Every structure is written in C-alpha cells, then in structure tokens.
Short mmCIF file of C-alpha atoms in Angstrom, two decimals:
data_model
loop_
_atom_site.label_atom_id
_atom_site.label_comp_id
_atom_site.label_asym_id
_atom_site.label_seq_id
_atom_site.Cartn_x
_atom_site.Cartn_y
_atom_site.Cartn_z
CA UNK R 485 15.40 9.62 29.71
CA UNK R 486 17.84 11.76 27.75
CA UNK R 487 19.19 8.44 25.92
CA UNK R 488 15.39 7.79 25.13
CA UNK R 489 14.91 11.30 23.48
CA UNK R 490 18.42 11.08 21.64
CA UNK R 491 18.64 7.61 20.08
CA UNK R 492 17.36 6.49 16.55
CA UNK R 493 14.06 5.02 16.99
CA UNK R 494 13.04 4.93 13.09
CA UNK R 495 14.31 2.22 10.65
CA UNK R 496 14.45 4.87 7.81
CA UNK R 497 15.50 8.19 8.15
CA UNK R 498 12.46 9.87 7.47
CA UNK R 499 13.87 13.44 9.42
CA UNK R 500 16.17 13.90 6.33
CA UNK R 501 12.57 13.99 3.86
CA UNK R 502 11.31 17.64 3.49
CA UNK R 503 8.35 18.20 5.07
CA UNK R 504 6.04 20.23 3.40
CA UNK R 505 2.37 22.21 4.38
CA UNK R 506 0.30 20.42 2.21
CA UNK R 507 1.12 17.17 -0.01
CA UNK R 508 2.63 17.78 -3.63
CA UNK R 509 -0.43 16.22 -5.06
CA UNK R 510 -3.08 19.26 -5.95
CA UNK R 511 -6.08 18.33 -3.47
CA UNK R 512 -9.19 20.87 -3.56
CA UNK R 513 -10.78 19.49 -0.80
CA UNK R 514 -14.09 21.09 -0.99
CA UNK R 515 -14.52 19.17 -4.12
CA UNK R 516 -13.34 15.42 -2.83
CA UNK R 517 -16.41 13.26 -2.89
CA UNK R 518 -16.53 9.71 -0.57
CA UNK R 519 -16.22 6.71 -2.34
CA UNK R 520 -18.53 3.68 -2.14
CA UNK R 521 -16.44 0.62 -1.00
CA UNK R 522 -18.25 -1.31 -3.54
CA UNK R 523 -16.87 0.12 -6.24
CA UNK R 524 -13.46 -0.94 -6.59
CA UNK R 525 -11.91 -2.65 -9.01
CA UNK R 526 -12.28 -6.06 -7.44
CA UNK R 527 -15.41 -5.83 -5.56
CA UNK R 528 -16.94 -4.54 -8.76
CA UNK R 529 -15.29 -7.75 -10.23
CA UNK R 530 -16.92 -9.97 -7.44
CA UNK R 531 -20.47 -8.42 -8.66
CA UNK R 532 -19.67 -9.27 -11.94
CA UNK R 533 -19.16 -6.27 -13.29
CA UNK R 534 -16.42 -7.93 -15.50
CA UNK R 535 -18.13 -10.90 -16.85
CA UNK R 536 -18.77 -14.49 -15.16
CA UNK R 537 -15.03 -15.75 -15.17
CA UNK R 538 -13.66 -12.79 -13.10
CA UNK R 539 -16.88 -12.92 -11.07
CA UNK R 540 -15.97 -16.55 -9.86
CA UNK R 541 -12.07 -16.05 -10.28
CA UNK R 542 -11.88 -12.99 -7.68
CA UNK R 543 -13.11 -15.16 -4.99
CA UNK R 544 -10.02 -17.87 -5.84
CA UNK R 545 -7.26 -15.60 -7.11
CA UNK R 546 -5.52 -14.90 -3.74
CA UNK R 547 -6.38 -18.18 -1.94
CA UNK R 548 -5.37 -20.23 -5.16
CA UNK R 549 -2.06 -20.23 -4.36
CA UNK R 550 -1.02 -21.94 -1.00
CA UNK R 551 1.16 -19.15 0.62
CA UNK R 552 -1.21 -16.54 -0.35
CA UNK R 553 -4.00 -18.47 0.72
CA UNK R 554 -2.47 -19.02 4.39
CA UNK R 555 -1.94 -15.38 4.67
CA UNK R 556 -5.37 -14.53 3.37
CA UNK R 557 -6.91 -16.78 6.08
CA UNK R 558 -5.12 -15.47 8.57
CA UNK R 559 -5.90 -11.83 7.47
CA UNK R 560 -9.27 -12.91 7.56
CA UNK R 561 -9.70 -13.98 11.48
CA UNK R 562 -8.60 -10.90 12.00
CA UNK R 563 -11.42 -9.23 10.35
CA UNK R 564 -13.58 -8.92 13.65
CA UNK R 565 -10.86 -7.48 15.90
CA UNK R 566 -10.77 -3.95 14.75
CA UNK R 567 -13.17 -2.63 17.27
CA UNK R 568 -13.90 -2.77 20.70
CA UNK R 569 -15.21 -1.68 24.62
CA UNK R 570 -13.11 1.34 25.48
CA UNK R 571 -12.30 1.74 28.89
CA UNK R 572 -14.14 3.78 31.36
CA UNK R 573 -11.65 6.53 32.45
CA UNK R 574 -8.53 7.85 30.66
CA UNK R 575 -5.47 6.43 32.00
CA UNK R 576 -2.63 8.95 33.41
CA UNK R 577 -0.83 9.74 30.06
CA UNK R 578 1.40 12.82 28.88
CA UNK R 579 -0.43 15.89 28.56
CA UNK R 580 1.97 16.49 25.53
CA UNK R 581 0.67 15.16 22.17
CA UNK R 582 4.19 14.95 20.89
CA UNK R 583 5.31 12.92 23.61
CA UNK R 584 1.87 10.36 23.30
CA UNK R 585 2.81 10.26 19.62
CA UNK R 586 5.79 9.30 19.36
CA UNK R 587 4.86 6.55 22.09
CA UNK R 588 2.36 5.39 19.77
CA UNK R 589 4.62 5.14 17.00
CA UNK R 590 7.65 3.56 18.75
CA UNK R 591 4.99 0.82 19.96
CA UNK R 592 3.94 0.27 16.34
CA UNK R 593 7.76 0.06 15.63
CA UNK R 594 7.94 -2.30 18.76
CA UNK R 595 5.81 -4.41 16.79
CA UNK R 596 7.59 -4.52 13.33
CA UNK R 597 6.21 -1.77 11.54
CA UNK R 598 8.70 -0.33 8.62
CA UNK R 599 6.68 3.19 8.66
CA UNK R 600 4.21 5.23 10.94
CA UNK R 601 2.74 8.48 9.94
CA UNK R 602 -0.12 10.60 11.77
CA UNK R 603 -2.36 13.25 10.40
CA UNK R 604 -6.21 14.32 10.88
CA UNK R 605 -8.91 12.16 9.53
CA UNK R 606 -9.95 13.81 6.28
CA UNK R 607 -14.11 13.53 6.39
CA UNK R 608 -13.40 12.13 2.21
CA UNK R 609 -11.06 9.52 3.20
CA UNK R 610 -13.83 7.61 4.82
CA UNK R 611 -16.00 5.35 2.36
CA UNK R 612 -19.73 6.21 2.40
CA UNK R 613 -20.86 2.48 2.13
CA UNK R 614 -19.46 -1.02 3.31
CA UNK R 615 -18.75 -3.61 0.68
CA UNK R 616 -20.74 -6.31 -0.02
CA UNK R 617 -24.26 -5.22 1.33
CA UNK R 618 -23.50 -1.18 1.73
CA UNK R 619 -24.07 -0.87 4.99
CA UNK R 620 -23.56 3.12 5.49
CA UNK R 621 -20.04 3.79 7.36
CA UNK R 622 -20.07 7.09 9.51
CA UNK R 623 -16.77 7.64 11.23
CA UNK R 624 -15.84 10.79 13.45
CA UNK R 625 -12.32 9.73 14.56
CA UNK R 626 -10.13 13.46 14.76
CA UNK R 627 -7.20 11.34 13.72
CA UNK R 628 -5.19 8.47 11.61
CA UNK R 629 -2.34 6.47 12.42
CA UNK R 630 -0.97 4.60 9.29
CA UNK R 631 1.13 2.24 9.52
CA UNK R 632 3.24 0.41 6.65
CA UNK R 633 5.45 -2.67 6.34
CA UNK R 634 7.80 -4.04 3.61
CA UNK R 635 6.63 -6.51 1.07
CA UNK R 636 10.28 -7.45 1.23
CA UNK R 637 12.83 -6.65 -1.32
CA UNK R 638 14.44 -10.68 -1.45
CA UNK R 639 11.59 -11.69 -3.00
CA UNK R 640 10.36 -8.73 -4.99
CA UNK R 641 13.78 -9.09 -6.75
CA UNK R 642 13.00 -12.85 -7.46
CA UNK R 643 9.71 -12.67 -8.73
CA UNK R 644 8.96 -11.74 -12.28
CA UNK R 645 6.47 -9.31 -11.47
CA UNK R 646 2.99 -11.68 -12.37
CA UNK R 647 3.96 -15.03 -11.01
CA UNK R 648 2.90 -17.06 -8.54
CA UNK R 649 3.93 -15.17 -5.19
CA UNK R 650 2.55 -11.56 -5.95
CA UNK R 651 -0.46 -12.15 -3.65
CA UNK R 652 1.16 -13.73 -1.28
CA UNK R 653 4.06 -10.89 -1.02
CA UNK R 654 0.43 -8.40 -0.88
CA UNK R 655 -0.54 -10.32 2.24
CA UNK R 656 2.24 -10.58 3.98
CA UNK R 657 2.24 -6.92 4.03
CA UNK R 658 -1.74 -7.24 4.79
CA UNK R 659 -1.62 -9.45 7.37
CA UNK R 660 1.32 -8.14 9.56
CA UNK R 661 -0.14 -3.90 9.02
CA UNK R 662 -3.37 -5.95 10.10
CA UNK R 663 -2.19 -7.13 13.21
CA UNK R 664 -0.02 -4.24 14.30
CA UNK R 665 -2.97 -2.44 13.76
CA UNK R 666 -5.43 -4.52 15.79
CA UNK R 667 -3.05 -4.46 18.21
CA UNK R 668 -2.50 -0.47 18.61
CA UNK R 669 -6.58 0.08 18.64
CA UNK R 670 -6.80 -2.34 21.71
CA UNK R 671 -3.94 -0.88 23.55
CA UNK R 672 -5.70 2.58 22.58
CA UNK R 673 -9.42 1.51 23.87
CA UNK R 674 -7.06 0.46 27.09
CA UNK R 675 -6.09 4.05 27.76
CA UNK R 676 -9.88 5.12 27.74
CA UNK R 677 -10.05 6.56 24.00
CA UNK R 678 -11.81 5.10 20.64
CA UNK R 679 -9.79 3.56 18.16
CA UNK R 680 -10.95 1.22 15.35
CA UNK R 681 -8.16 -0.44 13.15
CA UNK R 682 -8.41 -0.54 9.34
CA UNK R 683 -7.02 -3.09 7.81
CA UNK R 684 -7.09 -5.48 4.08
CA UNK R 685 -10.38 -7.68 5.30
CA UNK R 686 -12.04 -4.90 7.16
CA UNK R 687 -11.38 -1.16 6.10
CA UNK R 688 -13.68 1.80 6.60
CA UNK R 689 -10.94 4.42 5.28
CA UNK R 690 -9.28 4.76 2.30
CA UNK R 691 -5.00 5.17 2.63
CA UNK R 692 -3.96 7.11 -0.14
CA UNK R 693 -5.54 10.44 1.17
CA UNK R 694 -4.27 9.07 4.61
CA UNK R 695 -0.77 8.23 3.46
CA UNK R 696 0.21 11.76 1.71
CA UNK R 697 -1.48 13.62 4.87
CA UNK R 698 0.70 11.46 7.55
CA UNK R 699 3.87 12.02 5.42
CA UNK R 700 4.49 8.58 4.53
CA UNK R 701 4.91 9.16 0.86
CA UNK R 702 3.33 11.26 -2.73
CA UNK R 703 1.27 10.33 -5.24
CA UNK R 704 2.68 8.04 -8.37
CA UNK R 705 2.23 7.24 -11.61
CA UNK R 706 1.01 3.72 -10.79
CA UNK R 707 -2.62 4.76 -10.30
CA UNK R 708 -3.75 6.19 -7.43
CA UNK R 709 -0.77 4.63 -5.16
CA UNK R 710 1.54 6.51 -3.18
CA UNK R 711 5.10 5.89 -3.36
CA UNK R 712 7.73 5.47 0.13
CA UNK R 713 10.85 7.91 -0.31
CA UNK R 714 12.94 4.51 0.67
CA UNK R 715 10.60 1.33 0.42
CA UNK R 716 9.47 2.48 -3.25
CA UNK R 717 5.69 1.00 -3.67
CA UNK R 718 6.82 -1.86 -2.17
CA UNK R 719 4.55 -1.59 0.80
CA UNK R 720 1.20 -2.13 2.29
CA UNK R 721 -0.73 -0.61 5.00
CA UNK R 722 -3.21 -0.53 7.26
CA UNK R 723 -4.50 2.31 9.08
CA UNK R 724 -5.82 3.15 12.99
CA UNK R 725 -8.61 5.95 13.77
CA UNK R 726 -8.88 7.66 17.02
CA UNK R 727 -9.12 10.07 19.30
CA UNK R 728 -6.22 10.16 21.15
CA UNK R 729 -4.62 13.65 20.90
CA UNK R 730 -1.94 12.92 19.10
CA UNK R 731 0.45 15.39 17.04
CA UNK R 732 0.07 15.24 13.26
CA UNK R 733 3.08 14.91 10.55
CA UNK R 734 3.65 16.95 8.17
CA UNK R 735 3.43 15.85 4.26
CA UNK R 736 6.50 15.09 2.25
CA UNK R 737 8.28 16.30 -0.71
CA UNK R 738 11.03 14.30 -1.88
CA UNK R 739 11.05 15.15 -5.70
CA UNK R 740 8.79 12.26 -7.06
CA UNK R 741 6.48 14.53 -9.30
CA UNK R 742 9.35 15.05 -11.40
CA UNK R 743 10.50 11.81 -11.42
CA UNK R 744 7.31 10.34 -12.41
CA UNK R 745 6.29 12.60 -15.06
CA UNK R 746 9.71 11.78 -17.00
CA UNK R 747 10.51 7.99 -16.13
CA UNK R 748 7.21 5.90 -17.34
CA UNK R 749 8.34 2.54 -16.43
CA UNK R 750 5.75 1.40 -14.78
CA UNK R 751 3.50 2.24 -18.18
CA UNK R 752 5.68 0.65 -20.88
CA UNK R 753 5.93 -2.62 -18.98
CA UNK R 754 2.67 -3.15 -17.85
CA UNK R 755 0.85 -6.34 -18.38
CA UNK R 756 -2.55 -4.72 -19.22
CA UNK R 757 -1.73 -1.29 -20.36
CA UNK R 758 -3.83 0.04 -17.66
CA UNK R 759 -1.47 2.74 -16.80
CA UNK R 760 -0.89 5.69 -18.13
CA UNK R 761 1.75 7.70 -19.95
CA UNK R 762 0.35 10.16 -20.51
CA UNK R 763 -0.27 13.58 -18.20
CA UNK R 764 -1.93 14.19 -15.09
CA UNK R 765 -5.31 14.95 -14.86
CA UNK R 766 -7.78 17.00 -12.22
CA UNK R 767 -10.75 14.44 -11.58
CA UNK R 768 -12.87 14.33 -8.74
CA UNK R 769 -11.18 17.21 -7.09
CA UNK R 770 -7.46 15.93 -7.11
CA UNK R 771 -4.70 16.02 -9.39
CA UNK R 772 -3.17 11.98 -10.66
CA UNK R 773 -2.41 10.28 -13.10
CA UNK R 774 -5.08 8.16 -14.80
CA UNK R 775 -5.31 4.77 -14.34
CA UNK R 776 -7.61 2.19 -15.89
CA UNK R 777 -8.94 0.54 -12.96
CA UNK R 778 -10.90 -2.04 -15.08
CA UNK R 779 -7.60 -3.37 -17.21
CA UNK R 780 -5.84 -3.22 -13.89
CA UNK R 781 -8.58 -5.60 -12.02
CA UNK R 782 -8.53 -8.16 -15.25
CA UNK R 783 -5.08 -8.29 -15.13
CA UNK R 784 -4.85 -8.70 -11.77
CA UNK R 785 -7.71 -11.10 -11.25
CA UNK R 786 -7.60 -13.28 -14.84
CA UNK R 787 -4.01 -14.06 -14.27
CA UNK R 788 -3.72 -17.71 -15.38
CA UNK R 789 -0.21 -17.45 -15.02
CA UNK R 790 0.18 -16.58 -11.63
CA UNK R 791 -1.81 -15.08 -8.76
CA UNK R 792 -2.41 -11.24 -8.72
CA UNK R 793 0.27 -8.57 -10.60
CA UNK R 794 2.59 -6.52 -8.95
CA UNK R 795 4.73 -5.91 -12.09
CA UNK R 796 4.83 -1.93 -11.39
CA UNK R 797 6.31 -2.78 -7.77
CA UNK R 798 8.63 -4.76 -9.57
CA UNK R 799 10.26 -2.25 -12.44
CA UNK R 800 9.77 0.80 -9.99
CA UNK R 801 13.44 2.30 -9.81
CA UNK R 802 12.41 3.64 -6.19
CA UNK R 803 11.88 -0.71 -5.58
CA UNK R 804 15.44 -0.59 -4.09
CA UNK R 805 17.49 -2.27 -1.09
CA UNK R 806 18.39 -0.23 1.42
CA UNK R 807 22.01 -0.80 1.16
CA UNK R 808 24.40 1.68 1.37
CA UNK R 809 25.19 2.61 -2.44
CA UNK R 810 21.24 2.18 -2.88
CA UNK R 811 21.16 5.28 -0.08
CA UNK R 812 23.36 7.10 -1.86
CA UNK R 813 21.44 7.17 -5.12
CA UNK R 814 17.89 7.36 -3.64
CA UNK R 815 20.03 10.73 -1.41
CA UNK R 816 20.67 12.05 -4.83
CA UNK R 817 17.30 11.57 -6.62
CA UNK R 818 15.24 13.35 -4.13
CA UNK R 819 18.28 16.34 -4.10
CA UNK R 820 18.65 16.46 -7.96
CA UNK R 821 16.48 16.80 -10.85
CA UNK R 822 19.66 15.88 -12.95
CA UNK R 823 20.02 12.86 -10.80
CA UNK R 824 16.52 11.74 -10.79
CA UNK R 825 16.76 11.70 -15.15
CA UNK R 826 20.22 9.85 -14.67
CA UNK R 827 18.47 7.16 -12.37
CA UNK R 828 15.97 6.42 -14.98
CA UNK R 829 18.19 6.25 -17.72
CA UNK R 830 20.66 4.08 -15.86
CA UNK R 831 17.81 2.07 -14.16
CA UNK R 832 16.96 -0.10 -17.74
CA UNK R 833 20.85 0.17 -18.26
CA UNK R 834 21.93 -1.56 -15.36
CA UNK R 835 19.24 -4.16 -16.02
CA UNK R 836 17.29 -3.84 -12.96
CA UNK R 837 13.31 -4.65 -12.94
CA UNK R 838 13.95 -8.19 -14.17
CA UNK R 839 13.57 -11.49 -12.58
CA UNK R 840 16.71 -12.81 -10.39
CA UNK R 841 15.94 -16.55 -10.26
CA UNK R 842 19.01 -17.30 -7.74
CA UNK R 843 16.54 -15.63 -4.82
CA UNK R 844 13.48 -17.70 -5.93
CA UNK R 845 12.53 -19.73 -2.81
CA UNK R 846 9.00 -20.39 -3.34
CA UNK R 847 6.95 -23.43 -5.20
CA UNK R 848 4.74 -22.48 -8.10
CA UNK R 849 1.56 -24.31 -6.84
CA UNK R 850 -2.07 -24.44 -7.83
CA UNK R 851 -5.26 -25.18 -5.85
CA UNK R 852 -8.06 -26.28 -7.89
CA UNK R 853 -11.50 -27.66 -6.64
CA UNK R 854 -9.56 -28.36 -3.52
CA UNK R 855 -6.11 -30.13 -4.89
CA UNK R 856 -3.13 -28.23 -4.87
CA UNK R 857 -0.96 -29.37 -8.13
CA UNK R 858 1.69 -27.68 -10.07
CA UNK R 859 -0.20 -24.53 -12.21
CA UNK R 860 -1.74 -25.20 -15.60
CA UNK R 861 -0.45 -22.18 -17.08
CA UNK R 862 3.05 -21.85 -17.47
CA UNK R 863 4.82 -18.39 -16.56
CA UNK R 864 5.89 -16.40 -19.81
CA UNK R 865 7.38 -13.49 -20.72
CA UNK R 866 5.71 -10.65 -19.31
CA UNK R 867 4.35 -9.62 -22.44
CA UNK R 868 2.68 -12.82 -23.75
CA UNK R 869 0.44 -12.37 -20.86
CA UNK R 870 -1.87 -9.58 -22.21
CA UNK R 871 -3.06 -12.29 -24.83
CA UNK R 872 -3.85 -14.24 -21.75
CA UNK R 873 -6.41 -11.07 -20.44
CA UNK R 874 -10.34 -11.18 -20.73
CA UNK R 875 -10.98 -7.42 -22.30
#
C-alpha cells in the first residue's frame, strides 16, 4: 500500500493552497440566519416576483435550448435519488477518519469529480423551507462532502459569455456533481451510515458556506460565489451530508481578497450591472460583496439572446486552462500581490475574456411551443443586451 499512500490522487494540486483556520471571508456565525429556498432569485422569478414574462420565461429558459434542455431532463430524474434505506449494521471500515476520507474522495475522483472538499455541516447552511410549497427542511448531518466539476474551459473560451450554450455548460456541471453525488450517498447508506445528496433539482443545503468551509475555494466579487484557486468560477457543485466520520479540510487562502477588491472585471462587463464595484459590505452576519440578485435573475432569465448568462465566468482572469504557462501565472498570483495587479492589467491587454469562434461547436437553436428553429433574437455585442432586459 505504500504506492497507494505516495502517488498523486488529485487532478489539481490543491496541497500547494494555504490552508487556513477559518475562511478569508469575515463569518460571525452567531449572526448567520437560514435562508428560505424560495427566495432566490429564480424561484422568486417563478412566483412572479418579476412580472408575468419572467414568471412564464423561468420555466423555458434552460430547457429552451436543446442541449440544455437534455441535461436539464436528465438532472431532473435524478431528483428522487438523493435519499435512501441505510443499511442495518456498519460495515468493517477504518477506524481512522483520515483514511475513510480520503477513500471517499478518491471514489468521488473515481467518478470524474475535478474537486472534493469536507468540512462540518454548518446548522445556517441548511435552508429553513423547500421551494415551491415550503415544506420545512430539518437536517442533522455532522458533515458535508462537496464535490465540484469543470464547466469546461473549450467551450467557456468559445462562448461569448450570454449565448446560447451558458445553460447548457451550467448543467453539464449540474448533472455530472448530481450523479457523482447520488452515487456517493448510496455507496454511504451501503456502509450502514445516512447520507442524502444535494444536488441542482433537489438541494436542502446551500454551497457557498459549504465550499469556503471544505477548502474548495473564497468568496468573489461575482455575488455570493466562491471562486476555485485553479478552475476560476468555472465550476458547479453539488454537495453530500452524512454521518460518516470523516476528517474535515481546512479553508483556503490563496490571495483572492486582494485580487478582487482591485480587478473589477466581472462589474464593468456585466450585462445587467448587477454586480458591484464597489466595497464589501457586512450583511446578514458575513462580509461580500453586494450583488443585485434581482438584475442578475432578469438578466439571466429575460435573455432573448441566448439562454442564461455566465458572462462573469467568462471575463474572470482566474477562467484559465490549466496549461503549463497558465500554472505558472495562477503560481504567481496567489504568491504576489504585485503579480496579482500585473495579471489584471495584462488580462484586458492580452485580450482574453472575449469570444474565440474557432472552438464554437454548438448550434444556436430555439424551442418554441414545441419546435426547435434557429433563435429569433440574434446574438449582439454584449452590451446591446441590457436594452434587451425587463427592469
């Protein structure tokens, strides 16, 4: 087993990330309220919230476009899966946390996860109510396993950031942290512990909180989103409680305060002006920057150009490949504070955040009332589309 214990099991080399005792974003935890699950930015859009046209358009704008729409369906069979009969007697495991952990996460790996972090369920991470008829949610799991995957980089450097294959890069990441999750909560309940997954149709949790805690990335600009030290926000997840002892990660520090207090990208070249550029704020009992969760959802929702928005992904200078001179740079940014104000300057310089056609590989395609036909908007420049926007 010495070759097991030596070898590189991660894809990224999260063991080079400083680990830190508590995450860099300010959390007083004593003051962190649960959130409803029906008040998010598109389920308040669904109750019309927004007006009539984003009440009918949220229930079309991810299945409206044919890849998307697979992905959502398939996302969506998987919505009764995440729980489960748990086995009547603990199997013969480790006694060792670490060694049950890192079990856990090479099986999540085994099954094409990019990232798994664990920490301990924090009591405010859980939503108080379930979305759409607020069922109350009470879940006593001791811990979280969170699990990302890549939204892939080929395509997030083709698309324009608002076109027709934002969704469907969303739900690829949905779909696949879906199933790996389903997947590890079974294979949990089959050792003789609880597990429920969390995933895009069927979540209980919220993952930011999750995400800092299991060292899997800080806080951004971009809302409240949390940024990977090497997949950027290009990333989705999903999340599995449990009670499996398990050993908990640490958070990380890997300079990204800094950078996003000075770089602002994602806030000058948003569609909707729904983020900020401003400071960051204490609200609710947590430090972030503000976002404007309304602009966001109409934007998001309302596109008539394409289906969804992931323009911040796209202009994020942590959106990177992980090639070798890309590893270099990202080394230095999270190293340098002199390097992380060069990246942002050289970032617009070097021209990247824009669309590279040559990688486009999917169709721009429309369903309406059933018929799928080429869209009846045509793409423009990102900044014609905020006359596009229902405010």
């Amino acid at each position: 087993m010495s070759g097991y214990h030596e070898r590189n099991w991660e894809p990224f080399p999260m063991d080079s990330i400083k680990r830190v005792d508590r995450p860099t974003t300010v959390i007083h935890e004593d003051q962190v309220k649960r959130v409803d699950e029906r008040e998010s930015g598109f389920n308040r859009a669904f109750r019309g919230d927004f007006g009539e046209r984003l009440s009918l358009e949220v229930r079309r704008f991810v299945p409206k476009q044919p890849v998307s729409g697979a992905l959502l369906w398939m996302t969506s069979n998987m919505m009764r899966m995440v729980d489960g009969l748990v086995a009547a007697r603990h199997a013969p495991l480790p006694e060792d946390p670490a060694a049950i952990s890192r079990h856990i996460k090479e099986l999540a790996y085994f099954l094409r996860a990019d990232a798994v972090g664990i920490c301990k369920l924090p009591q405010y991470a859980v939503y108080t109510h379930k979305f759409p008829k607020g069922d109350p949610i009470e879940l006593n799991h001791t811990y979280a396993i969170a699990v990302l995957v890549d939204q892939d980089w080929r395509t997030a450097n083709a698309f324009t950031g608002s076109d027709w294959i934002s969704n469907a890069m969303s739900f690829l990441a949905y779909s696949t942290t879906g199933f790996i999750a389903c997947i590890l909560a079974e294979y949990i309940r089959r050792l003789g512990y609880p597990a429920r997954a969390h995933h895009a149709r069927n979540y209980q949790v919220v993952l930011p909180p999750i995400l800092l805690w299991a060292g899997l990335g800080e806080m951004a600009r971009m809302g409240d989103c949390v940024i990977h030290p090497f997949m950027g926000p290009r990333f989705k997840g999903a999340v599995v409680t449990t009670d499996l002892p398990l050993l908990v990660d640490k958070p990380i520090d890997f300079g990204l305060q800094d950078f996003c207090s000075k770089c602002k990208k994602c806030a000058r070249e948003c569609p909707s002006g729904a983020i900020s550029s401003g400071d960051k704020v204490m609200d609710k009992g947590y430090e972030h920057w503000p976002l404007n969760a309304e602009r966001c959802t109409r934007m998001r929702v309302g596109n008539k150009r394409g289906s969804g928005c992931g323009t911040c992904l796209k202009v994020c200078p942590w959106n990177k490949p992980y090639t070798l001179f890309h590893r270099g740079v990202n080394w230095t940014m999270r190293h340098s504070a002199l390097a992380r104000s060069l990246a942002i300057k050289f970032d617009d310089l070097l021209g990247y955040g824009k669309p590279h056609y040559e990688d486009k590989w999917w169709f721009d395609l429309e369903e309406v009332d059933g018929i799928i036909d080429v869209p009846r908007y045509s793409v423009k420049d990102q900044k014609d589309f905020k006359q596009d926007i229902d405010y």
